[in-house]
């Protein structure tokens, strides 16, 4: 008989990255993209105007930007607990049904990644790989009041319990639709 720790680490199969979405700014429309770059210091490059940080001279040995002063403002979006948001593809029809709609789209739900085939909640407080990138699940992604605007009255409650997962980037790289999602 398996222990609870062993049961939590056992998955029937890997998942798959089905969709990637970026927003250029807060409240901007979500744009579907075939691939994206993630960086540990900022999260998803291109989301909310995030850009990759410049190389530091101390790391590269090349002329460039000096180290930031100790009182410098933090880099927006990173390295926080909510650098990337994920939602499970299997929950989209459930949300639509609860909201009284024919469909619910990733753009409406304003998440960055849609994943299928693996229970996202099981990746909370765990590390997992999406393609070459390593993420760490940091918590549940609860709905916001915007769900009432996009899904209609009761939209907030339709998403409760189905909002997905927040994550931070542990090892950056490029992800593409179709990448495999595996727990580590």
XYZ file of N, CA and C in Angstrom:
552
model
N 0.842 -1.176 0.000
C 0.000 0.000 0.000
C 0.891 1.245 0.000
N 0.523 2.220 -0.851
C 1.309 3.446 -0.964
C 0.987 4.403 0.171
N 2.008 5.189 0.534
C 1.799 6.251 1.529
C 1.119 7.427 0.832
N 0.597 8.367 1.608
C -0.045 9.543 1.030
C 0.956 10.349 0.198
N 2.204 10.398 0.628
C 3.245 11.100 -0.133
C 3.455 10.439 -1.498
N 3.482 9.108 -1.516
C 3.633 8.381 -2.781
C 2.410 8.567 -3.684
N 1.229 8.560 -3.086
C 0.007 8.765 -3.864
C -0.003 10.150 -4.510
N 0.440 11.173 -3.761
C 0.470 12.541 -4.289
C 1.504 12.709 -5.395
N 2.480 11.845 -5.452
C 3.538 11.938 -6.465
C 3.275 11.044 -7.675
N 2.133 10.350 -7.692
C 1.818 9.419 -8.774
C 0.765 10.032 -9.700
N 1.097 10.092 -10.987
C 0.182 10.638 -11.990
C -0.046 9.576 -13.061
N -1.276 9.472 -13.574
C -1.557 8.437 -14.571
C -0.859 8.680 -15.912
N -0.589 9.936 -16.242
C 0.051 10.261 -17.517
C 0.535 11.708 -17.466
N 1.389 12.073 -18.397
C 1.799 13.487 -18.455
C 0.675 14.334 -19.042
N 0.790 15.631 -18.873
C -0.175 16.560 -19.451
C 0.368 17.164 -20.732
N -0.396 18.114 -21.281
C -0.012 18.761 -22.536
C -0.383 20.234 -22.462
N 0.501 21.098 -22.935
C 0.225 22.527 -23.019
C -0.646 22.767 -24.253
N -1.858 23.243 -24.049
C -2.831 23.406 -25.128
C -2.904 24.827 -25.682
N -2.531 25.828 -24.873
C -2.753 27.220 -25.269
C -1.859 28.121 -24.426
N -1.400 29.213 -25.032
C -0.596 30.222 -24.338
C -1.225 31.579 -24.628
N -1.397 32.386 -23.584
C -1.974 33.715 -23.746
C -1.157 34.783 -23.051
N -1.026 35.938 -23.694
C -0.299 37.090 -23.150
C -1.197 38.324 -23.194
N -1.014 39.196 -22.220
C -1.682 40.499 -22.212
C -0.596 41.561 -22.247
N -0.689 42.503 -23.155
C 0.345 43.522 -23.265
C 0.331 44.473 -22.079
N -0.824 44.661 -21.465
C -0.940 45.561 -20.317
C -2.125 45.108 -19.469
N -2.209 45.676 -18.279
C -3.331 45.378 -17.389
C -4.633 45.739 -18.095
N -5.612 44.878 -18.014
C -6.933 45.032 -18.616
C -6.920 44.988 -20.150
N -5.767 44.730 -20.757
C -5.688 44.589 -22.215
C -6.251 43.226 -22.611
N -6.695 43.096 -23.859
C -7.178 41.785 -24.311
C -6.064 40.740 -24.283
N -6.450 39.507 -24.063
C -5.490 38.400 -24.061
C -5.273 37.971 -25.508
N -3.997 37.801 -25.853
C -3.611 37.427 -27.213
C -3.047 36.016 -27.179
N -3.569 35.138 -28.022
C -3.081 33.764 -28.120
C -1.785 33.746 -28.931
N -0.781 33.026 -28.424
C 0.510 32.913 -29.111
C 0.925 31.442 -29.167
N 1.714 31.043 -30.180
C 2.127 29.636 -30.287
C 3.277 29.266 -29.356
N 4.022 30.257 -28.882
C 5.149 29.997 -27.990
C 5.484 31.243 -27.203
N 6.237 31.069 -26.128
C 6.612 32.207 -25.284
C 7.870 31.857 -24.504
N 8.529 32.902 -24.017
C 9.733 32.727 -23.200
C 9.401 33.075 -21.755
N 9.945 32.274 -20.841
C 9.778 32.534 -19.413
C 11.138 32.764 -18.792
N 11.197 33.688 -17.837
C 12.452 34.032 -17.167
C 12.219 34.046 -15.660
N 13.131 33.487 -14.862
C 12.930 33.413 -13.409
C 12.778 34.772 -12.715
N 13.353 35.824 -13.275
C 13.262 37.125 -12.614
C 11.991 37.893 -12.945
N 11.365 37.593 -14.076
C 10.196 38.379 -14.472
C 8.961 37.559 -14.808
N 9.095 36.270 -15.039
C 7.952 35.457 -15.410
C 7.827 35.325 -16.908
N 6.623 35.501 -17.411
C 6.307 35.310 -18.821
C 6.644 36.582 -19.599
N 7.661 36.512 -20.451
C 8.095 37.664 -21.226
C 6.968 38.077 -22.176
N 6.652 39.361 -22.186
C 5.587 39.883 -23.033
C 4.252 40.007 -22.330
N 4.092 39.407 -21.171
C 2.852 39.518 -20.413
C 2.934 40.761 -19.535
N 1.975 41.643 -19.646
C 1.976 42.907 -18.899
C 3.234 43.737 -19.199
N 3.740 43.636 -20.421
C 4.897 44.429 -20.821
C 6.223 43.981 -20.232
N 6.278 42.783 -19.656
C 7.520 42.301 -19.053
C 8.552 41.994 -20.125
N 9.784 42.386 -19.846
C 10.895 42.120 -20.761
C 11.984 41.392 -19.987
N 12.829 40.678 -20.725
C 13.948 39.975 -20.087
C 14.905 41.005 -19.513
N 15.442 40.768 -18.328
C 16.387 41.717 -17.746
C 17.686 41.728 -18.541
N 18.371 42.883 -18.589
C 19.651 42.921 -19.292
C 20.688 42.078 -18.562
N 21.702 41.643 -19.296
C 22.776 40.863 -18.674
C 23.594 41.772 -17.777
N 23.977 41.264 -16.666
C 24.825 42.028 -15.749
C 26.290 41.783 -16.072
N 27.084 42.823 -16.033
C 28.503 42.721 -16.322
C 29.157 41.682 -15.409
N 28.732 41.614 -14.159
C 29.331 40.682 -13.212
C 29.107 39.232 -13.630
N 28.017 38.970 -14.343
C 27.726 37.605 -14.753
C 28.341 37.258 -16.100
N 28.380 38.216 -17.007
C 28.810 37.925 -18.369
C 30.269 38.257 -18.626
N 30.846 39.161 -17.822
C 32.218 39.595 -18.068
C 32.319 40.561 -19.227
N 31.167 40.939 -19.791
C 31.145 41.862 -20.918
C 30.676 43.227 -20.434
N 31.059 44.293 -21.177
C 30.539 45.617 -20.818
C 29.025 45.600 -20.869
N 28.411 46.300 -19.963
C 26.948 46.321 -19.927
C 26.470 47.008 -18.685
N 25.267 46.694 -18.307
C 24.650 47.322 -17.150
C 25.373 46.915 -15.873
N 25.537 47.857 -14.972
C 26.100 47.552 -13.655
C 25.028 46.980 -12.758
N 25.412 46.500 -11.619
C 24.459 45.953 -10.652
C 23.518 47.055 -10.185
N 22.286 46.708 -9.917
C 21.291 47.672 -9.445
C 21.614 48.080 -8.012
N 21.372 49.346 -7.676
C 21.611 49.776 -6.297
C 20.690 49.036 -5.331
N 21.106 48.959 -4.085
C 20.363 48.202 -3.077
C 18.946 48.723 -2.895
N 18.723 50.022 -3.131
C 17.389 50.588 -2.916
C 16.560 50.624 -4.201
N 16.980 49.899 -5.231
C 16.261 49.870 -6.514
C 14.907 49.201 -6.350
N 13.959 49.661 -7.144
C 12.614 49.074 -7.109
C 12.673 47.631 -7.591
N 11.824 46.755 -7.063
C 11.824 45.360 -7.522
C 11.410 45.266 -8.983
N 11.825 44.198 -9.640
C 11.435 43.941 -11.022
C 9.949 43.603 -11.032
N 9.120 44.334 -11.827
C 7.685 44.040 -11.843
C 7.416 42.596 -12.254
N 6.565 41.925 -11.490
C 6.153 40.575 -11.849
C 7.039 39.465 -11.353
N 8.169 39.760 -10.750
C 9.004 38.637 -10.388
C 9.868 38.944 -9.217
N 10.478 38.065 -8.599
C 10.247 36.623 -8.624
C 9.151 36.225 -7.650
N 7.950 36.645 -7.933
C 6.820 36.436 -7.040
C 6.129 35.105 -7.213
N 5.031 34.985 -6.499
C 4.279 33.735 -6.473
C 3.323 33.608 -7.655
N 3.100 34.702 -8.379
C 2.088 34.692 -9.441
C 2.686 35.142 -10.780
N 3.827 34.593 -11.143
C 4.463 34.960 -12.403
C 3.729 34.376 -13.602
N 3.096 33.227 -13.418
C 2.391 32.524 -14.489
C 1.094 31.980 -13.895
N 0.009 32.066 -14.693
C -1.252 31.477 -14.250
C -1.634 30.351 -15.221
N -2.131 29.267 -14.672
C -2.493 28.097 -15.471
C -3.929 27.702 -15.157
N -4.598 27.158 -16.144
C -5.931 26.617 -15.938
C -6.025 25.283 -16.663
N -6.833 24.414 -16.149
C -6.983 23.080 -16.710
C -8.016 23.094 -17.827
N -7.664 22.582 -18.997
C -8.561 22.578 -20.162
C -9.883 21.876 -19.851
N -9.827 20.823 -19.077
C -11.023 20.051 -18.754
C -12.035 20.871 -17.941
N -11.589 21.962 -17.329
C -12.492 22.782 -16.522
C -13.234 23.832 -17.343
N -12.787 24.099 -18.562
C -13.449 25.123 -19.374
C -14.924 24.794 -19.643
N -15.269 23.552 -20.031
C -16.694 23.234 -20.220
C -17.491 23.299 -18.912
N -16.863 22.970 -17.806
C -17.546 23.041 -16.507
C -17.871 24.494 -16.184
N -16.892 25.387 -16.361
C -17.114 26.805 -16.102
C -18.217 27.337 -17.007
N -18.185 26.969 -18.287
C -19.222 27.414 -19.225
C -20.595 26.950 -18.749
N -20.686 25.694 -18.368
C -21.964 25.147 -17.908
C -22.462 25.891 -16.667
N -21.586 26.120 -15.705
C -21.977 26.809 -14.474
C -22.355 28.262 -14.725
N -21.760 28.864 -15.761
C -22.068 30.256 -16.100
C -23.263 30.362 -17.037
N -23.793 29.220 -17.501
C -24.929 29.232 -18.419
C -24.548 29.651 -19.826
N -23.313 29.328 -20.229
C -22.817 29.679 -21.562
C -22.551 28.415 -22.371
N -22.487 28.564 -23.689
C -22.124 27.419 -24.535
C -20.656 27.072 -24.381
N -19.805 28.087 -24.294
C -18.363 27.872 -24.156
C -17.767 28.916 -23.224
N -16.625 28.582 -22.660
C -15.791 29.527 -21.910
C -14.402 29.410 -22.515
N -13.842 30.527 -22.922
C -12.544 30.512 -23.603
C -11.421 30.924 -22.663
N -10.195 30.508 -22.971
C -9.057 30.934 -22.154
C -8.916 32.455 -22.113
N -9.247 33.118 -23.234
C -9.156 34.582 -23.256
C -10.090 35.210 -22.227
N -11.286 34.652 -22.072
C -12.236 35.173 -21.095
C -11.726 34.993 -19.668
N -11.043 33.879 -19.426
C -10.602 33.560 -18.066
C -9.266 34.199 -17.714
N -8.571 34.785 -18.697
C -7.386 35.608 -18.493
C -6.223 34.863 -17.838
N -6.098 33.574 -18.147
C -4.960 32.803 -17.663
C -3.897 32.785 -18.748
N -2.643 32.450 -18.355
C -1.540 32.414 -19.322
C -1.442 31.083 -20.059
N -1.642 29.985 -19.334
C -1.440 28.667 -19.928
C -2.663 27.791 -19.683
N -3.054 27.055 -20.723
C -4.114 26.055 -20.588
C -3.444 24.695 -20.749
N -3.645 23.838 -19.752
C -3.012 22.524 -19.706
C -4.096 21.456 -19.665
N -3.876 20.340 -20.375
C -4.823 19.226 -20.325
C -4.113 17.959 -19.853
N -4.902 17.004 -19.381
C -4.385 15.670 -19.098
C -3.710 15.459 -17.763
N -3.571 16.507 -16.959
C -2.924 16.361 -15.651
C -3.662 17.267 -14.664
N -3.964 16.786 -13.468
C -4.700 17.607 -12.503
C -3.812 18.724 -11.933
N -4.101 19.967 -12.324
C -3.264 21.089 -11.906
C -3.196 21.243 -10.393
N -4.298 21.040 -9.706
C -4.293 21.217 -8.254
C -3.280 20.289 -7.577
N -3.009 19.143 -8.185
C -2.006 18.216 -7.637
C -0.593 18.777 -7.769
N -0.412 19.833 -8.579
C 0.910 20.441 -8.754
C 1.123 21.635 -7.822
N 0.139 21.927 -6.987
C 0.279 23.003 -6.004
C 1.407 22.632 -5.034
N 2.320 23.577 -4.820
C 3.475 23.396 -3.938
C 4.414 22.304 -4.451
N 4.408 22.080 -5.768
C 5.296 21.089 -6.385
C 5.952 21.709 -7.612
N 7.051 21.123 -8.021
C 7.725 21.566 -9.235
C 7.316 20.677 -10.395
N 7.204 21.306 -11.558
C 6.827 20.567 -12.755
C 7.461 21.219 -13.970
N 7.568 20.415 -15.014
C 8.201 20.870 -16.249
C 7.139 21.079 -17.316
N 7.269 22.199 -18.033
C 6.468 22.467 -19.230
C 7.492 22.665 -20.337
N 7.628 21.675 -21.220
C 8.701 21.741 -22.215
C 10.040 21.783 -21.505
N 10.848 22.806 -21.770
C 12.166 22.939 -21.137
C 12.143 23.800 -19.877
N 10.992 24.355 -19.539
C 10.855 25.272 -18.410
C 10.453 24.507 -17.151
N 10.990 24.925 -16.003
C 10.580 24.346 -14.722
C 9.814 25.412 -13.941
N 8.585 25.051 -13.535
C 7.728 25.926 -12.749
C 7.495 25.309 -11.377
N 7.071 26.136 -10.447
C 6.689 25.662 -9.120
C 5.302 26.203 -8.816
N 4.357 25.299 -8.581
C 3.001 25.714 -8.234
C 3.003 26.408 -6.889
N 2.447 27.618 -6.829
C 2.496 28.409 -5.598
C 1.149 28.557 -4.916
N 0.077 28.251 -5.610
C -1.231 28.364 -4.978
C -2.347 28.286 -5.994
N -3.559 28.300 -5.487
C -4.722 28.280 -6.366
C -4.912 29.665 -6.968
N -5.392 29.704 -8.190
C -5.650 30.967 -8.883
C -7.147 31.252 -8.760
N -7.489 32.059 -7.796
C -8.890 32.354 -7.532
C -9.429 33.355 -8.554
N -10.726 33.315 -8.817
C -11.292 34.254 -9.787
C -11.281 35.684 -9.251
N -11.365 36.633 -10.175
C -11.455 38.030 -9.797
C -12.817 38.572 -10.233
N -13.105 39.806 -9.866
C -14.405 40.407 -10.196
C -14.589 40.585 -11.698
N -13.520 40.525 -12.488
C -13.635 40.638 -13.949
C -14.452 39.488 -14.535
N -14.566 38.384 -13.812
C -15.344 37.254 -14.320
C -16.811 37.632 -14.501
N -17.306 38.573 -13.698
C -18.681 39.057 -13.869
C -18.806 39.816 -15.193
N -17.755 40.540 -15.579
C -17.771 41.290 -16.841
C -17.709 40.346 -18.037
N -16.856 39.330 -17.964
C -16.629 38.489 -19.136
C -17.601 37.316 -19.253
N -18.045 36.769 -18.132
C -18.931 35.605 -18.170
C -20.383 35.946 -17.836
N -20.614 37.163 -17.364
C -21.961 37.570 -16.981
C -22.183 37.411 -15.489
N -23.379 37.781 -15.060
C -23.723 37.711 -13.642
C -23.547 36.279 -13.131
N -22.858 36.144 -12.014
C -22.566 34.830 -11.441
C -21.277 34.224 -11.969
N -20.597 34.935 -12.865
C -19.344 34.440 -13.440
C -18.271 34.184 -12.404
N -18.227 35.032 -11.385
C -17.243 34.845 -10.309
C -17.441 33.473 -9.658
N -18.664 33.161 -9.308
C -18.938 31.874 -8.654
C -18.789 30.697 -9.597
N -19.020 30.907 -10.893
C -18.848 29.825 -11.865
C -17.394 29.369 -11.935
N -16.466 30.282 -11.680
C -15.034 29.960 -11.767
C -14.485 29.449 -10.435
N -15.159 29.720 -9.343
C -14.654 29.280 -8.027
C -14.416 27.786 -8.008
N -13.219 27.409 -7.581
C -12.843 25.995 -7.531
C -12.321 25.465 -8.854
N -12.381 26.298 -9.903
C -11.929 25.883 -11.228
C -10.944 26.881 -11.828
N -10.449 27.804 -11.011
C -9.618 28.902 -11.505
C -8.199 28.537 -11.866
N -7.744 27.378 -11.454
C -6.409 26.932 -11.838
C -5.347 27.156 -10.779
N -4.155 27.448 -11.254
C -2.960 27.452 -10.407
C -2.094 28.660 -10.733
N -1.446 29.223 -9.716
C -0.413 30.229 -9.937
C 0.938 29.533 -9.790
N 1.947 30.068 -10.465
C 3.269 29.438 -10.416
C 4.369 30.481 -10.567
N 5.538 30.113 -10.118
C 6.741 30.925 -10.318
C 7.685 30.139 -11.212
N 8.542 30.874 -11.925
C 9.499 30.263 -12.838
C 10.768 29.916 -12.060
N 11.136 28.645 -12.063
C 12.363 28.181 -11.420
C 13.508 28.153 -12.427
N 13.245 27.574 -13.601
C 14.238 27.568 -14.686
C 13.534 28.012 -15.961
N 14.028 29.096 -16.529
C 13.404 29.682 -17.698
C 13.723 28.944 -18.985
N 13.129 29.426 -20.046
C 13.322 28.859 -21.370
C 12.123 29.178 -22.224
N 11.980 28.449 -23.304
C 10.891 28.665 -24.256
C 9.881 27.526 -24.141
N 8.600 27.897 -24.158
C 7.528 26.906 -24.184
C 6.756 27.071 -25.490
N 6.140 25.979 -25.921
C 5.352 25.987 -27.149
C 4.089 25.157 -26.941
N 3.020 25.558 -27.618
C 1.795 24.759 -27.587
C 2.161 23.346 -28.033
N 1.698 22.363 -27.299
C 2.003 20.962 -27.587
C 3.071 20.387 -26.672
N 3.770 21.260 -25.911
C 4.796 20.759 -24.984
C 4.182 19.830 -23.941
N 4.991 18.885 -23.494
C 4.582 17.945 -22.455
C 4.699 18.617 -21.075
N 3.763 18.317 -20.191
C 3.761 18.811 -18.818
C 3.951 17.612 -17.901
N 5.037 17.622 -17.118
C 5.329 16.486 -16.249
C 5.734 16.970 -14.856
N 5.245 16.303 -13.817
C 5.683 16.626 -12.447
C 7.133 16.187 -12.256
N 7.849 16.872 -11.394
C 9.235 16.503 -11.092
C 9.333 15.861 -9.717
